[in-house]
Amino acid sequence: EARETTAQEIVSPEAYIKHPLQNRWSLWFFKNDKSKTWQANLRLISKFDTVEDFWALYNHIQLSSNLMSGCDYSLFKDGIEPMWEDERNKRGGRWLIPLNKQQRKLDLDRFWLETLLCLVGEAFDDYSDEVCGAVVNIRAKGDKIAVWTSDYENRAAVTHIGRVYKECLGIPSKMSIGYQCHFDTATKSGSTTKNKFVV
Ligand code: MGP
């Protein structure tokens, strides 16, 4: 018994304690079933709050590029629903990365993984608290990836997050990305929403 105790004591906690993330995250899946409402098509897949559980989930599910058109994945902080109506989203907006059809093969999966890592790794310095989540939309007309933040009036936070995010994805500086508030997206009449910020 004495030998066992000693053996246990010298095993570093690194070997058996999972590495905690700063936040607990929920992964959601959206499947477009036209007989149901938008909200009814949204399903919570699972939650995680450690590095190991993030990878276990990521490795278990389909890559975005294998999903059917009309599907979404959303990764949001625990307690925030991936919809405009949530208290933490309703005054917010998103940095939008619209992809062309060729980019499904070239960029989609690595951009989405990079986006997930920015979120769970709290890559936005002092402004990570402003981040609510991220969404990937698989669409025949062109896929989209976006990072959602909680207050479109917080210029310092929104622009910092946009700059860091663009850098993480390796988007060339001469190509700009835009930030749109959800209120404008939800009430738009044409096919585009005006940008509140551009980086
Ligand atoms: P979408 O899935 O975000 O983009 O919104 P899509 O399919 O590329 O369409 P487009 O209009 O951007 O070209 C599609 C539709 O889903 C919206 O028009 C809404 O009817 C509904 N929808 C999307 N979101 C993110 C929400 C939401 O947060 N709340 C509600 N109530 N409906 C939403």
Short mmCIF file of C-alpha atoms and ligand atoms in Angstrom, two decimals:
data_model
loop_
_atom_site.label_atom_id
_atom_site.label_comp_id
_atom_site.label_asym_id
_atom_site.label_seq_id
_atom_site.Cartn_x
_atom_site.Cartn_y
_atom_site.Cartn_z
CA GLU A 1 0.00 0.00 0.00
CA ALA A 2 2.86 2.35 0.88
CA ARG A 3 4.42 1.78 -2.54
CA GLU A 4 1.13 2.61 -4.29
CA THR A 5 0.79 5.92 -2.45
CA THR A 6 4.29 6.95 -3.45
CA ALA A 7 3.63 6.05 -7.06
CA GLN A 8 0.50 8.19 -7.06
CA GLU A 9 2.26 11.17 -5.54
CA ILE A 10 4.90 11.40 -8.22
CA VAL A 11 2.45 11.37 -11.14
CA SER A 12 2.10 14.96 -12.25
CA PRO A 13 -1.50 16.32 -12.27
CA GLU A 14 -0.85 17.10 -15.97
CA ALA A 15 -1.19 13.39 -16.61
CA TYR A 16 -4.72 12.99 -15.30
CA ILE A 17 -6.38 16.41 -14.99
CA LYS A 18 -7.99 17.67 -18.18
CA HIS A 19 -6.93 21.16 -19.21
CA PRO A 20 -9.72 23.59 -18.35
CA LEU A 21 -10.88 26.25 -20.80
CA GLN A 22 -11.73 29.71 -19.58
CA ASN A 23 -15.37 29.23 -20.63
CA ARG A 24 -17.82 26.38 -21.08
CA TRP A 25 -18.99 26.20 -24.72
CA SER A 26 -22.06 24.72 -26.44
CA LEU A 27 -22.00 23.34 -29.96
CA TRP A 28 -25.30 23.66 -31.86
CA PHE A 29 -26.43 22.15 -35.15
CA PHE A 30 -29.03 23.59 -37.51
CA LYS A 31 -30.71 21.42 -40.14
CA ASN A 32 -32.99 23.12 -42.61
CA ASP A 33 -36.38 21.39 -42.40
CA LYS A 34 -38.84 23.72 -44.11
CA SER A 35 -41.82 22.20 -42.26
CA LYS A 36 -40.45 23.59 -38.98
CA THR A 37 -39.72 27.06 -37.64
CA TRP A 38 -36.14 28.36 -37.70
CA GLN A 39 -35.82 27.94 -33.93
CA ALA A 40 -37.20 24.39 -33.97
CA ASN A 41 -34.48 23.39 -36.44
CA LEU A 42 -31.75 24.38 -33.99
CA ARG A 43 -30.37 21.55 -31.79
CA LEU A 44 -27.82 21.57 -28.99
CA ILE A 45 -25.22 18.85 -29.70
CA SER A 46 -23.08 19.05 -26.58
CA LYS A 47 -21.13 21.20 -24.14
CA PHE A 48 -17.48 21.10 -23.13
CA ASP A 49 -15.11 23.04 -20.92
CA THR A 50 -11.75 21.34 -21.36
CA VAL A 51 -9.21 21.15 -24.18
CA GLU A 52 -9.53 17.36 -24.30
CA ASP A 53 -13.33 17.42 -24.54
CA PHE A 54 -13.15 20.05 -27.29
CA TRP A 55 -10.95 17.75 -29.42
CA ALA A 56 -13.03 14.69 -28.58
CA LEU A 57 -16.11 16.49 -29.91
CA TYR A 58 -14.35 18.05 -32.90
CA ASN A 59 -12.91 14.69 -33.97
CA HIS A 60 -16.27 12.97 -33.57
CA ILE A 61 -18.38 15.20 -35.82
CA GLN A 62 -18.48 15.80 -39.58
CA LEU A 63 -16.31 18.48 -41.12
CA SER A 64 -18.37 21.51 -42.21
CA SER A 65 -17.57 20.75 -45.86
CA ASN A 66 -19.39 17.38 -45.53
CA LEU A 67 -22.65 18.91 -44.25
CA MET A 68 -25.69 19.30 -46.47
CA SER A 69 -26.56 22.70 -47.83
CA GLY A 70 -28.74 24.61 -45.40
CA CYS A 71 -26.96 23.29 -42.29
CA ASP A 72 -25.09 25.35 -39.69
CA TYR A 73 -22.77 24.69 -36.79
CA SER A 74 -22.74 27.30 -34.02
CA LEU A 75 -20.35 27.42 -31.09
CA PHE A 76 -21.53 29.74 -28.33
CA LYS A 77 -20.60 30.40 -24.74
CA ASP A 78 -22.74 28.37 -22.35
CA GLY A 79 -25.92 30.30 -21.59
CA ILE A 80 -26.03 32.24 -24.88
CA GLU A 81 -28.38 30.85 -27.54
CA PRO A 82 -27.06 31.16 -31.12
CA MET A 83 -29.78 33.57 -32.20
CA TRP A 84 -30.32 37.30 -32.60
CA GLU A 85 -32.98 37.26 -29.88
CA ASP A 86 -30.67 36.23 -27.02
CA GLU A 87 -30.07 39.01 -24.49
CA ARG A 88 -26.31 38.86 -25.19
CA ASN A 89 -26.81 39.05 -28.99
CA LYS A 90 -29.65 41.45 -29.52
CA ARG A 91 -27.49 44.60 -29.41
CA GLY A 92 -24.62 42.79 -31.13
CA GLY A 93 -23.39 41.93 -34.55
CA ARG A 94 -20.98 39.76 -36.49
CA TRP A 95 -17.70 39.83 -38.36
CA LEU A 96 -18.69 38.06 -41.55
CA ILE A 97 -16.43 35.99 -43.79
CA PRO A 98 -18.36 35.24 -46.99
CA LEU A 99 -16.77 32.40 -48.95
CA ASN A 100 -17.04 31.74 -52.67
CA LYS A 101 -17.85 28.28 -53.99
CA GLN A 102 -14.19 27.28 -54.55
CA GLN A 103 -13.37 28.12 -50.94
CA ARG A 104 -15.48 25.21 -49.62
CA LYS A 105 -12.67 22.94 -50.73
CA LEU A 106 -9.79 25.33 -50.12
CA ASP A 107 -10.58 27.27 -46.96
CA LEU A 108 -13.85 26.34 -45.23
CA ASP A 109 -12.71 23.61 -42.83
CA ARG A 110 -9.44 25.26 -41.85
CA PHE A 111 -11.12 28.70 -41.40
CA TRP A 112 -13.79 27.11 -39.18
CA LEU A 113 -11.22 25.22 -37.07
CA GLU A 114 -9.18 28.41 -36.74
CA THR A 115 -12.36 30.23 -35.67
CA LEU A 116 -13.10 27.57 -33.03
CA LEU A 117 -9.54 27.81 -31.70
CA CYS A 118 -9.75 31.62 -31.49
CA LEU A 119 -12.91 31.26 -29.41
CA VAL A 120 -11.95 28.49 -27.00
CA GLY A 121 -8.42 29.89 -26.72
CA GLU A 122 -9.78 33.37 -25.86
CA ALA A 123 -7.58 34.92 -28.54
CA PHE A 124 -9.04 38.43 -28.36
CA ASP A 125 -7.06 39.65 -25.35
CA ASP A 126 -9.01 42.03 -23.08
CA TYR A 127 -12.01 41.88 -25.41
CA SER A 128 -12.69 38.11 -25.35
CA ASP A 129 -15.63 38.76 -22.98
CA GLU A 130 -17.39 40.59 -25.81
CA VAL A 131 -17.35 37.44 -27.96
CA CYS A 132 -20.59 35.44 -27.87
CA GLY A 133 -19.83 32.70 -30.38
CA ALA A 134 -19.36 31.81 -34.03
CA VAL A 135 -21.47 30.32 -36.82
CA VAL A 136 -20.71 28.48 -40.04
CA ASN A 137 -23.50 28.43 -42.65
CA ILE A 138 -23.27 25.81 -45.42
CA ARG A 139 -25.08 27.27 -48.40
CA ALA A 140 -25.19 26.43 -52.13
CA LYS A 141 -24.88 30.14 -52.94
CA GLY A 142 -21.65 30.38 -50.89
CA ASP A 143 -20.76 29.35 -47.33
CA LYS A 144 -20.31 31.91 -44.53
CA ILE A 145 -18.39 31.99 -41.28
CA ALA A 146 -18.96 34.67 -38.65
CA VAL A 147 -17.87 35.66 -35.16
CA TRP A 148 -20.67 37.18 -33.10
CA THR A 149 -20.02 39.88 -30.49
CA SER A 150 -22.40 41.36 -27.97
CA ASP A 151 -22.36 45.14 -28.48
CA TYR A 152 -22.04 46.77 -31.88
CA GLU A 153 -21.52 50.16 -30.21
CA ASN A 154 -18.33 48.98 -28.49
CA ARG A 155 -16.05 50.20 -31.26
CA ALA A 156 -12.77 49.39 -29.46
CA ALA A 157 -13.83 45.80 -28.80
CA VAL A 158 -15.40 45.19 -32.19
CA THR A 159 -12.45 46.53 -34.18
CA HIS A 160 -9.86 44.74 -32.03
CA ILE A 161 -11.72 41.45 -32.42
CA GLY A 162 -12.00 42.00 -36.18
CA ARG A 163 -8.28 42.73 -36.60
CA VAL A 164 -7.20 39.72 -34.54
CA TYR A 165 -9.69 37.44 -36.27
CA LYS A 166 -8.61 38.51 -39.76
CA GLU A 167 -4.98 37.92 -38.79
CA CYS A 168 -5.79 34.46 -37.34
CA LEU A 169 -7.43 33.42 -40.60
CA GLY A 170 -4.48 34.75 -42.59
CA ILE A 171 -6.69 37.04 -44.69
CA PRO A 172 -4.42 39.43 -46.63
CA SER A 173 -4.50 43.02 -45.34
CA LYS A 174 -5.69 44.35 -48.70
CA MET A 175 -8.86 42.24 -48.43
CA SER A 176 -11.35 43.80 -46.03
CA ILE A 177 -13.95 42.10 -43.87
CA GLY A 178 -17.13 43.75 -42.59
CA TYR A 179 -19.07 43.87 -39.32
CA GLN A 180 -22.84 44.09 -39.42
CA CYS A 181 -25.26 44.52 -36.55
CA HIS A 182 -27.89 41.78 -36.13
CA PHE A 183 -30.69 44.31 -36.10
CA ASP A 184 -29.78 45.34 -39.68
CA THR A 185 -29.37 41.68 -40.77
CA ALA A 186 -32.74 40.73 -39.29
CA THR A 187 -34.58 43.64 -40.89
CA LYS A 188 -32.73 43.86 -44.22
CA SER A 189 -34.78 44.05 -47.39
CA GLY A 190 -32.11 43.41 -50.06
CA SER A 191 -29.47 40.69 -50.18
CA THR A 192 -26.75 42.63 -48.36
CA THR A 193 -26.48 44.36 -45.00
CA LYS A 194 -24.45 47.52 -44.62
CA ASN A 195 -21.17 47.32 -42.72
CA LYS A 196 -20.86 49.14 -39.39
CA PHE A 197 -17.10 48.56 -39.35
CA VAL A 198 -14.51 47.30 -41.81
CA VAL A 199 -10.98 46.04 -41.08
P1 MGP B 1 -29.25 32.59 -42.29
O1 MGP B 1 -29.41 31.13 -42.07
O2 MGP B 1 -28.46 33.35 -41.28
O3 MGP B 1 -28.62 32.92 -43.71
O4 MGP B 1 -30.69 33.26 -42.34
P2 MGP B 1 -28.94 32.41 -45.20
O5 MGP B 1 -29.65 31.10 -45.19
O6 MGP B 1 -27.67 32.50 -45.96
O7 MGP B 1 -29.95 33.50 -45.73
P3 MGP B 1 -29.67 35.04 -46.09
O8 MGP B 1 -30.99 35.71 -45.80
O9 MGP B 1 -28.58 35.55 -45.22
O10 MGP B 1 -29.29 35.09 -47.53
C1 MGP B 1 -31.77 32.73 -43.06
C2 MGP B 1 -33.06 32.98 -42.32
O11 MGP B 1 -33.06 32.21 -41.11
C3 MGP B 1 -33.29 34.40 -41.85
O12 MGP B 1 -33.85 35.22 -42.84
C4 MGP B 1 -34.25 34.18 -40.70
O13 MGP B 1 -35.56 33.93 -41.20
C5 MGP B 1 -33.73 32.90 -40.08
N1 MGP B 1 -32.77 33.22 -39.01
C6 MGP B 1 -31.43 33.25 -39.09
N2 MGP B 1 -30.92 33.60 -37.88
C7 MGP B 1 -29.51 33.73 -37.55
C8 MGP B 1 -31.95 33.81 -37.02
C9 MGP B 1 -32.04 34.18 -35.66
O14 MGP B 1 -31.05 34.41 -34.97
N3 MGP B 1 -33.29 34.28 -35.15
C10 MGP B 1 -34.41 34.02 -35.90
N4 MGP B 1 -35.60 34.16 -35.34
N5 MGP B 1 -34.35 33.66 -37.20
C11 MGP B 1 -33.13 33.56 -37.76
#
